[in-house]
């Protein structure tokens, strides 16, 4: 099992492998400080975004991650980022996380379809038996969004991670298993068949 670069295409979203050339557009999309409220990494300028991208690309070079730039399919506009990470090939396990979406695309079909495409790739192309997601225990919106996908909450790891601001956070873990995927897939396809309208409004996971 390898995380080879791939473009994941949907009706609403296109996920393209991240490169350093994406830094300016990612910073334009990620200028809202609220996007970084719950993340372990803080991005407050283009130099921070460059370091963020460099760290993501280093993980890709290690073979443990595949970072994407989230773009709007119709326009090509950069809307945010997400990634596969913490690949455990021997155990056929991968994480979906490091997800943030700029305000104009929040609560639209963009993130739902991105998760659908990534889950489908994980189970149907990579052959995973388990996909993990996690978020800050205090991030109620993210927790609700992950549950809405059809993932199952597994528990809380207390004092699990230290943020760049120094807060020691609890982390909630979620998962989707291969034998649950058909049900989750059908649920996501139903949600995407009647997507909410675009609106002008937090990061998701990680």
PDB file of C-alpha atoms in Angstrom:
ATOM      1  CA  UNK A   1       0.000   0.000   0.000  1.00  0.00           C
ATOM      2  CA  UNK A   2       1.493   3.327  -1.127  1.00  0.00           C
ATOM      3  CA  UNK A   3       0.209   6.883  -1.112  1.00  0.00           C
ATOM      4  CA  UNK A   4       1.055   7.711  -4.707  1.00  0.00           C
ATOM      5  CA  UNK A   5       0.068  11.219  -5.845  1.00  0.00           C
ATOM      6  CA  UNK A   6      -3.371  11.204  -7.424  1.00  0.00           C
ATOM      7  CA  UNK A   7      -6.004  13.765  -8.400  1.00  0.00           C
ATOM      8  CA  UNK A   8      -9.424  13.005  -6.908  1.00  0.00           C
ATOM      9  CA  UNK A   9     -12.215  14.535  -9.003  1.00  0.00           C
ATOM     10  CA  UNK A  10     -15.830  15.072  -8.071  1.00  0.00           C
ATOM     11  CA  UNK A  11     -18.754  17.186  -9.214  1.00  0.00           C
ATOM     12  CA  UNK A  12     -18.114  19.958  -6.689  1.00  0.00           C
ATOM     13  CA  UNK A  13     -14.493  19.514  -5.680  1.00  0.00           C
ATOM     14  CA  UNK A  14     -11.140  18.529  -7.083  1.00  0.00           C
ATOM     15  CA  UNK A  15      -8.359  17.406  -4.747  1.00  0.00           C
ATOM     16  CA  UNK A  16      -4.929  17.978  -6.269  1.00  0.00           C
ATOM     17  CA  UNK A  17      -1.552  16.989  -4.786  1.00  0.00           C
ATOM     18  CA  UNK A  18      -0.039  19.888  -2.852  1.00  0.00           C
ATOM     19  CA  UNK A  19       3.074  21.651  -4.171  1.00  0.00           C
ATOM     20  CA  UNK A  20       5.071  24.675  -3.007  1.00  0.00           C
ATOM     21  CA  UNK A  21       3.519  26.622  -5.882  1.00  0.00           C
ATOM     22  CA  UNK A  22       0.213  26.476  -4.014  1.00  0.00           C
ATOM     23  CA  UNK A  23       1.525  28.534  -1.063  1.00  0.00           C
ATOM     24  CA  UNK A  24       0.218  31.978  -2.172  1.00  0.00           C
ATOM     25  CA  UNK A  25      -3.252  30.672  -3.047  1.00  0.00           C
ATOM     26  CA  UNK A  26      -3.443  28.636   0.156  1.00  0.00           C
ATOM     27  CA  UNK A  27      -2.536  31.711   2.180  1.00  0.00           C
ATOM     28  CA  UNK A  28      -5.217  33.757   0.417  1.00  0.00           C
ATOM     29  CA  UNK A  29      -7.771  31.079   1.313  1.00  0.00           C
ATOM     30  CA  UNK A  30      -6.438  30.644   4.838  1.00  0.00           C
ATOM     31  CA  UNK A  31      -6.126  34.239   6.038  1.00  0.00           C
ATOM     32  CA  UNK A  32      -9.056  33.987   8.453  1.00  0.00           C
ATOM     33  CA  UNK A  33      -7.591  33.404  11.962  1.00  0.00           C
ATOM     34  CA  UNK A  34     -10.696  31.429  12.937  1.00  0.00           C
ATOM     35  CA  UNK A  35      -9.594  28.669  10.543  1.00  0.00           C
ATOM     36  CA  UNK A  36      -6.654  27.903  12.823  1.00  0.00           C
ATOM     37  CA  UNK A  37      -8.453  28.107  16.144  1.00  0.00           C
ATOM     38  CA  UNK A  38      -8.498  24.334  16.679  1.00  0.00           C
ATOM     39  CA  UNK A  39      -5.422  23.234  14.738  1.00  0.00           C
ATOM     40  CA  UNK A  40      -2.111  22.183  16.249  1.00  0.00           C
ATOM     41  CA  UNK A  41      -0.245  24.292  13.652  1.00  0.00           C
ATOM     42  CA  UNK A  42      -0.875  28.027  13.429  1.00  0.00           C
ATOM     43  CA  UNK A  43      -0.710  29.945  10.146  1.00  0.00           C
ATOM     44  CA  UNK A  44      -0.644  33.732  10.448  1.00  0.00           C
ATOM     45  CA  UNK A  45       1.191  34.732   7.276  1.00  0.00           C
ATOM     46  CA  UNK A  46       2.549  33.475   3.988  1.00  0.00           C
ATOM     47  CA  UNK A  47       5.822  32.392   5.620  1.00  0.00           C
ATOM     48  CA  UNK A  48       3.837  30.279   8.086  1.00  0.00           C
ATOM     49  CA  UNK A  49       1.921  28.765   5.176  1.00  0.00           C
ATOM     50  CA  UNK A  50       5.188  27.974   3.423  1.00  0.00           C
ATOM     51  CA  UNK A  51       6.391  26.125   6.526  1.00  0.00           C
ATOM     52  CA  UNK A  52       3.028  24.349   6.750  1.00  0.00           C
ATOM     53  CA  UNK A  53       3.329  23.185   3.144  1.00  0.00           C
ATOM     54  CA  UNK A  54       6.977  22.191   3.560  1.00  0.00           C
ATOM     55  CA  UNK A  55       6.075  20.015   6.561  1.00  0.00           C
ATOM     56  CA  UNK A  56       3.280  18.382   4.565  1.00  0.00           C
ATOM     57  CA  UNK A  57       5.599  17.700   1.632  1.00  0.00           C
ATOM     58  CA  UNK A  58       8.234  16.244   3.965  1.00  0.00           C
ATOM     59  CA  UNK A  59       5.644  13.784   5.266  1.00  0.00           C
ATOM     60  CA  UNK A  60       4.769  12.901   1.671  1.00  0.00           C
ATOM     61  CA  UNK A  61       8.448  12.278   0.927  1.00  0.00           C
ATOM     62  CA  UNK A  62       8.524   9.900   3.913  1.00  0.00           C
ATOM     63  CA  UNK A  63       5.664   7.947   2.353  1.00  0.00           C
ATOM     64  CA  UNK A  64       3.341   8.473   5.321  1.00  0.00           C
ATOM     65  CA  UNK A  65       1.149  11.281   3.955  1.00  0.00           C
ATOM     66  CA  UNK A  66      -0.490  12.613   0.807  1.00  0.00           C
ATOM     67  CA  UNK A  67      -1.489  16.275   1.209  1.00  0.00           C
ATOM     68  CA  UNK A  68      -4.085  17.775  -1.114  1.00  0.00           C
ATOM     69  CA  UNK A  69      -5.143  21.262  -2.060  1.00  0.00           C
ATOM     70  CA  UNK A  70      -8.931  21.468  -2.062  1.00  0.00           C
ATOM     71  CA  UNK A  71     -10.204  23.329  -5.118  1.00  0.00           C
ATOM     72  CA  UNK A  72     -13.662  24.231  -6.365  1.00  0.00           C
ATOM     73  CA  UNK A  73     -14.288  22.072  -9.427  1.00  0.00           C
ATOM     74  CA  UNK A  74     -16.216  24.698 -11.390  1.00  0.00           C
ATOM     75  CA  UNK A  75     -13.717  27.544 -10.961  1.00  0.00           C
ATOM     76  CA  UNK A  76     -10.415  26.041  -9.846  1.00  0.00           C
ATOM     77  CA  UNK A  77     -10.364  28.388  -6.853  1.00  0.00           C
ATOM     78  CA  UNK A  78      -8.385  27.141  -3.857  1.00  0.00           C
ATOM     79  CA  UNK A  79     -10.769  26.521  -0.954  1.00  0.00           C
ATOM     80  CA  UNK A  80      -8.502  24.832   1.598  1.00  0.00           C
ATOM     81  CA  UNK A  81      -6.516  21.699   2.223  1.00  0.00           C
ATOM     82  CA  UNK A  82      -6.790  18.148   3.520  1.00  0.00           C
ATOM     83  CA  UNK A  83      -4.619  15.037   3.513  1.00  0.00           C
ATOM     84  CA  UNK A  84      -4.109  11.358   4.028  1.00  0.00           C
ATOM     85  CA  UNK A  85      -1.628  10.893   6.873  1.00  0.00           C
ATOM     86  CA  UNK A  86      -0.150   8.430   9.335  1.00  0.00           C
ATOM     87  CA  UNK A  87      -0.267   5.595   6.835  1.00  0.00           C
ATOM     88  CA  UNK A  88       0.297   2.195   8.441  1.00  0.00           C
ATOM     89  CA  UNK A  89       0.604  -0.051   5.401  1.00  0.00           C
ATOM     90  CA  UNK A  90       1.172  -3.225   7.414  1.00  0.00           C
ATOM     91  CA  UNK A  91      -2.121  -2.665   9.205  1.00  0.00           C
ATOM     92  CA  UNK A  92      -3.947  -1.236   6.160  1.00  0.00           C
ATOM     93  CA  UNK A  93      -4.803   1.905   8.077  1.00  0.00           C
ATOM     94  CA  UNK A  94      -4.690   5.598   7.190  1.00  0.00           C
ATOM     95  CA  UNK A  95      -5.915   8.872   8.684  1.00  0.00           C
ATOM     96  CA  UNK A  96      -7.867  11.648   6.985  1.00  0.00           C
ATOM     97  CA  UNK A  97      -7.185  14.990   8.585  1.00  0.00           C
ATOM     98  CA  UNK A  98      -5.439  18.364   8.568  1.00  0.00           C
ATOM     99  CA  UNK A  99      -8.640  19.624   6.946  1.00  0.00           C
ATOM    100  CA  UNK A 100      -9.559  23.284   6.718  1.00  0.00           C
ATOM    101  CA  UNK A 101     -12.054  25.008   4.436  1.00  0.00           C
ATOM    102  CA  UNK A 102     -12.332  28.748   3.805  1.00  0.00           C
ATOM    103  CA  UNK A 103     -15.568  30.452   4.835  1.00  0.00           C
ATOM    104  CA  UNK A 104     -17.280  30.710   1.412  1.00  0.00           C
ATOM    105  CA  UNK A 105     -17.266  26.912   1.116  1.00  0.00           C
ATOM    106  CA  UNK A 106     -18.137  25.934   4.658  1.00  0.00           C
ATOM    107  CA  UNK A 107     -21.411  24.018   5.018  1.00  0.00           C
ATOM    108  CA  UNK A 108     -21.515  23.356   1.276  1.00  0.00           C
ATOM    109  CA  UNK A 109     -21.073  20.098  -0.618  1.00  0.00           C
ATOM    110  CA  UNK A 110     -17.346  20.753  -1.054  1.00  0.00           C
ATOM    111  CA  UNK A 111     -16.070  19.153   2.140  1.00  0.00           C
ATOM    112  CA  UNK A 112     -18.652  16.361   2.100  1.00  0.00           C
ATOM    113  CA  UNK A 113     -17.594  15.365  -1.401  1.00  0.00           C
ATOM    114  CA  UNK A 114     -13.910  15.675  -0.504  1.00  0.00           C
ATOM    115  CA  UNK A 115     -14.385  13.219   2.363  1.00  0.00           C
ATOM    116  CA  UNK A 116     -16.406  10.933   0.080  1.00  0.00           C
ATOM    117  CA  UNK A 117     -13.645  10.891  -2.538  1.00  0.00           C
ATOM    118  CA  UNK A 118     -10.942  10.260   0.061  1.00  0.00           C
ATOM    119  CA  UNK A 119     -12.853   7.491   1.806  1.00  0.00           C
ATOM    120  CA  UNK A 120     -13.626   5.853  -1.521  1.00  0.00           C
ATOM    121  CA  UNK A 121      -9.967   6.026  -2.525  1.00  0.00           C
ATOM    122  CA  UNK A 122      -8.854   4.634   0.838  1.00  0.00           C
ATOM    123  CA  UNK A 123     -11.178   1.636   0.785  1.00  0.00           C
ATOM    124  CA  UNK A 124     -11.558   0.915  -2.927  1.00  0.00           C
ATOM    125  CA  UNK A 125      -8.116   1.851  -4.302  1.00  0.00           C
ATOM    126  CA  UNK A 126      -5.725   1.524  -1.365  1.00  0.00           C
ATOM    127  CA  UNK A 127      -7.470  -1.451   0.240  1.00  0.00           C
ATOM    128  CA  UNK A 128      -7.649   0.016   3.738  1.00  0.00           C
ATOM    129  CA  UNK A 129      -9.571  -1.777   6.460  1.00  0.00           C
ATOM    130  CA  UNK A 130      -9.681   1.277   8.730  1.00  0.00           C
ATOM    131  CA  UNK A 131      -9.752   5.034   8.178  1.00  0.00           C
ATOM    132  CA  UNK A 132      -9.240   7.283  11.193  1.00  0.00           C
ATOM    133  CA  UNK A 133     -10.289  10.866  11.843  1.00  0.00           C
ATOM    134  CA  UNK A 134      -9.630  12.938  14.938  1.00  0.00           C
ATOM    135  CA  UNK A 135     -10.334  16.392  16.275  1.00  0.00           C
ATOM    136  CA  UNK A 136      -9.974  18.602  19.330  1.00  0.00           C
ATOM    137  CA  UNK A 137     -12.500  17.532  21.959  1.00  0.00           C
ATOM    138  CA  UNK A 138     -13.623  21.158  22.330  1.00  0.00           C
ATOM    139  CA  UNK A 139     -14.363  21.549  18.614  1.00  0.00           C
ATOM    140  CA  UNK A 140     -18.078  20.791  18.654  1.00  0.00           C
ATOM    141  CA  UNK A 141     -18.626  21.750  15.010  1.00  0.00           C
ATOM    142  CA  UNK A 142     -15.923  19.391  13.793  1.00  0.00           C
ATOM    143  CA  UNK A 143     -17.200  16.541  15.959  1.00  0.00           C
ATOM    144  CA  UNK A 144     -20.702  16.978  14.562  1.00  0.00           C
ATOM    145  CA  UNK A 145     -19.401  17.155  10.989  1.00  0.00           C
ATOM    146  CA  UNK A 146     -17.443  13.911  11.348  1.00  0.00           C
ATOM    147  CA  UNK A 147     -20.429  12.109  12.836  1.00  0.00           C
ATOM    148  CA  UNK A 148     -22.564  13.420   9.973  1.00  0.00           C
ATOM    149  CA  UNK A 149     -20.260  11.612   7.552  1.00  0.00           C
ATOM    150  CA  UNK A 150     -21.185   8.329   9.216  1.00  0.00           C
ATOM    151  CA  UNK A 151     -17.967   7.806  11.172  1.00  0.00           C
ATOM    152  CA  UNK A 152     -18.141   6.241  14.621  1.00  0.00           C
ATOM    153  CA  UNK A 153     -16.768   7.988  17.712  1.00  0.00           C
ATOM    154  CA  UNK A 154     -14.343   5.697  19.522  1.00  0.00           C
ATOM    155  CA  UNK A 155     -13.279   7.675  22.561  1.00  0.00           C
ATOM    156  CA  UNK A 156     -11.196  10.511  23.939  1.00  0.00           C
ATOM    157  CA  UNK A 157      -7.448  10.522  24.496  1.00  0.00           C
ATOM    158  CA  UNK A 158      -6.873  12.904  27.394  1.00  0.00           C
ATOM    159  CA  UNK A 159      -3.988  15.379  27.256  1.00  0.00           C
ATOM    160  CA  UNK A 160      -3.143  13.920  23.886  1.00  0.00           C
ATOM    161  CA  UNK A 161      -1.503  16.833  22.057  1.00  0.00           C
ATOM    162  CA  UNK A 162       0.017  20.228  22.802  1.00  0.00           C
ATOM    163  CA  UNK A 163      -0.966  23.049  20.477  1.00  0.00           C
ATOM    164  CA  UNK A 164       1.481  25.691  19.289  1.00  0.00           C
ATOM    165  CA  UNK A 165      -0.200  28.057  21.727  1.00  0.00           C
ATOM    166  CA  UNK A 166       0.717  25.740  24.597  1.00  0.00           C
ATOM    167  CA  UNK A 167      -2.745  24.376  25.386  1.00  0.00           C
ATOM    168  CA  UNK A 168      -2.781  20.642  26.102  1.00  0.00           C
ATOM    169  CA  UNK A 169      -5.810  19.287  24.326  1.00  0.00           C
ATOM    170  CA  UNK A 170      -7.935  16.178  24.551  1.00  0.00           C
ATOM    171  CA  UNK A 171      -8.499  14.466  21.205  1.00  0.00           C
ATOM    172  CA  UNK A 172     -11.593  12.590  20.040  1.00  0.00           C
ATOM    173  CA  UNK A 173     -10.956   9.654  17.708  1.00  0.00           C
ATOM    174  CA  UNK A 174     -13.383   8.462  15.030  1.00  0.00           C
ATOM    175  CA  UNK A 175     -13.178   5.704  12.439  1.00  0.00           C
ATOM    176  CA  UNK A 176     -14.829   4.119   9.443  1.00  0.00           C
ATOM    177  CA  UNK A 177     -14.134   0.409   8.831  1.00  0.00           C
ATOM    178  CA  UNK A 178     -14.139  -1.452   5.536  1.00  0.00           C
ATOM    179  CA  UNK A 179     -17.287  -3.399   6.385  1.00  0.00           C
ATOM    180  CA  UNK A 180     -19.016  -0.119   7.309  1.00  0.00           C
ATOM    181  CA  UNK A 181     -17.977   1.593   4.087  1.00  0.00           C
ATOM    182  CA  UNK A 182     -20.961   0.455   1.940  1.00  0.00           C
ATOM    183  CA  UNK A 183     -23.380   2.037   4.435  1.00  0.00           C
ATOM    184  CA  UNK A 184     -21.288   5.198   4.788  1.00  0.00           C
ATOM    185  CA  UNK A 185     -20.857   5.422   1.018  1.00  0.00           C
ATOM    186  CA  UNK A 186     -24.612   5.237   0.459  1.00  0.00           C
ATOM    187  CA  UNK A 187     -25.175   7.894   3.126  1.00  0.00           C
ATOM    188  CA  UNK A 188     -22.665  10.289   1.572  1.00  0.00           C
ATOM    189  CA  UNK A 189     -24.053   9.741  -1.914  1.00  0.00           C
ATOM    190  CA  UNK A 190     -27.508  10.583  -0.577  1.00  0.00           C
ATOM    191  CA  UNK A 191     -26.192  13.765   1.042  1.00  0.00           C
ATOM    192  CA  UNK A 192     -24.441  14.754  -2.180  1.00  0.00           C
ATOM    193  CA  UNK A 193     -27.602  14.172  -4.204  1.00  0.00           C
ATOM    194  CA  UNK A 194     -29.211  17.082  -2.342  1.00  0.00           C
ATOM    195  CA  UNK A 195     -26.320  19.369  -1.357  1.00  0.00           C
ATOM    196  CA  UNK A 196     -26.789  22.610   0.602  1.00  0.00           C
ATOM    197  CA  UNK A 197     -26.351  25.866  -1.340  1.00  0.00           C
ATOM    198  CA  UNK A 198     -23.053  27.734  -1.282  1.00  0.00           C
ATOM    199  CA  UNK A 199     -22.756  30.350   1.432  1.00  0.00           C
ATOM    200  CA  UNK A 200     -20.324  33.043   2.473  1.00  0.00           C
ATOM    201  CA  UNK A 201     -18.490  30.930   6.611  1.00  0.00           C
ATOM    202  CA  UNK A 202     -13.662  26.287  10.830  1.00  0.00           C
ATOM    203  CA  UNK A 203     -11.316  24.008  10.250  1.00  0.00           C
ATOM    204  CA  UNK A 204     -12.419  20.457  10.460  1.00  0.00           C
ATOM    205  CA  UNK A 205     -10.078  17.802  11.646  1.00  0.00           C
ATOM    206  CA  UNK A 206      -6.703  17.552  13.203  1.00  0.00           C
TER     207      UNK A 206
END
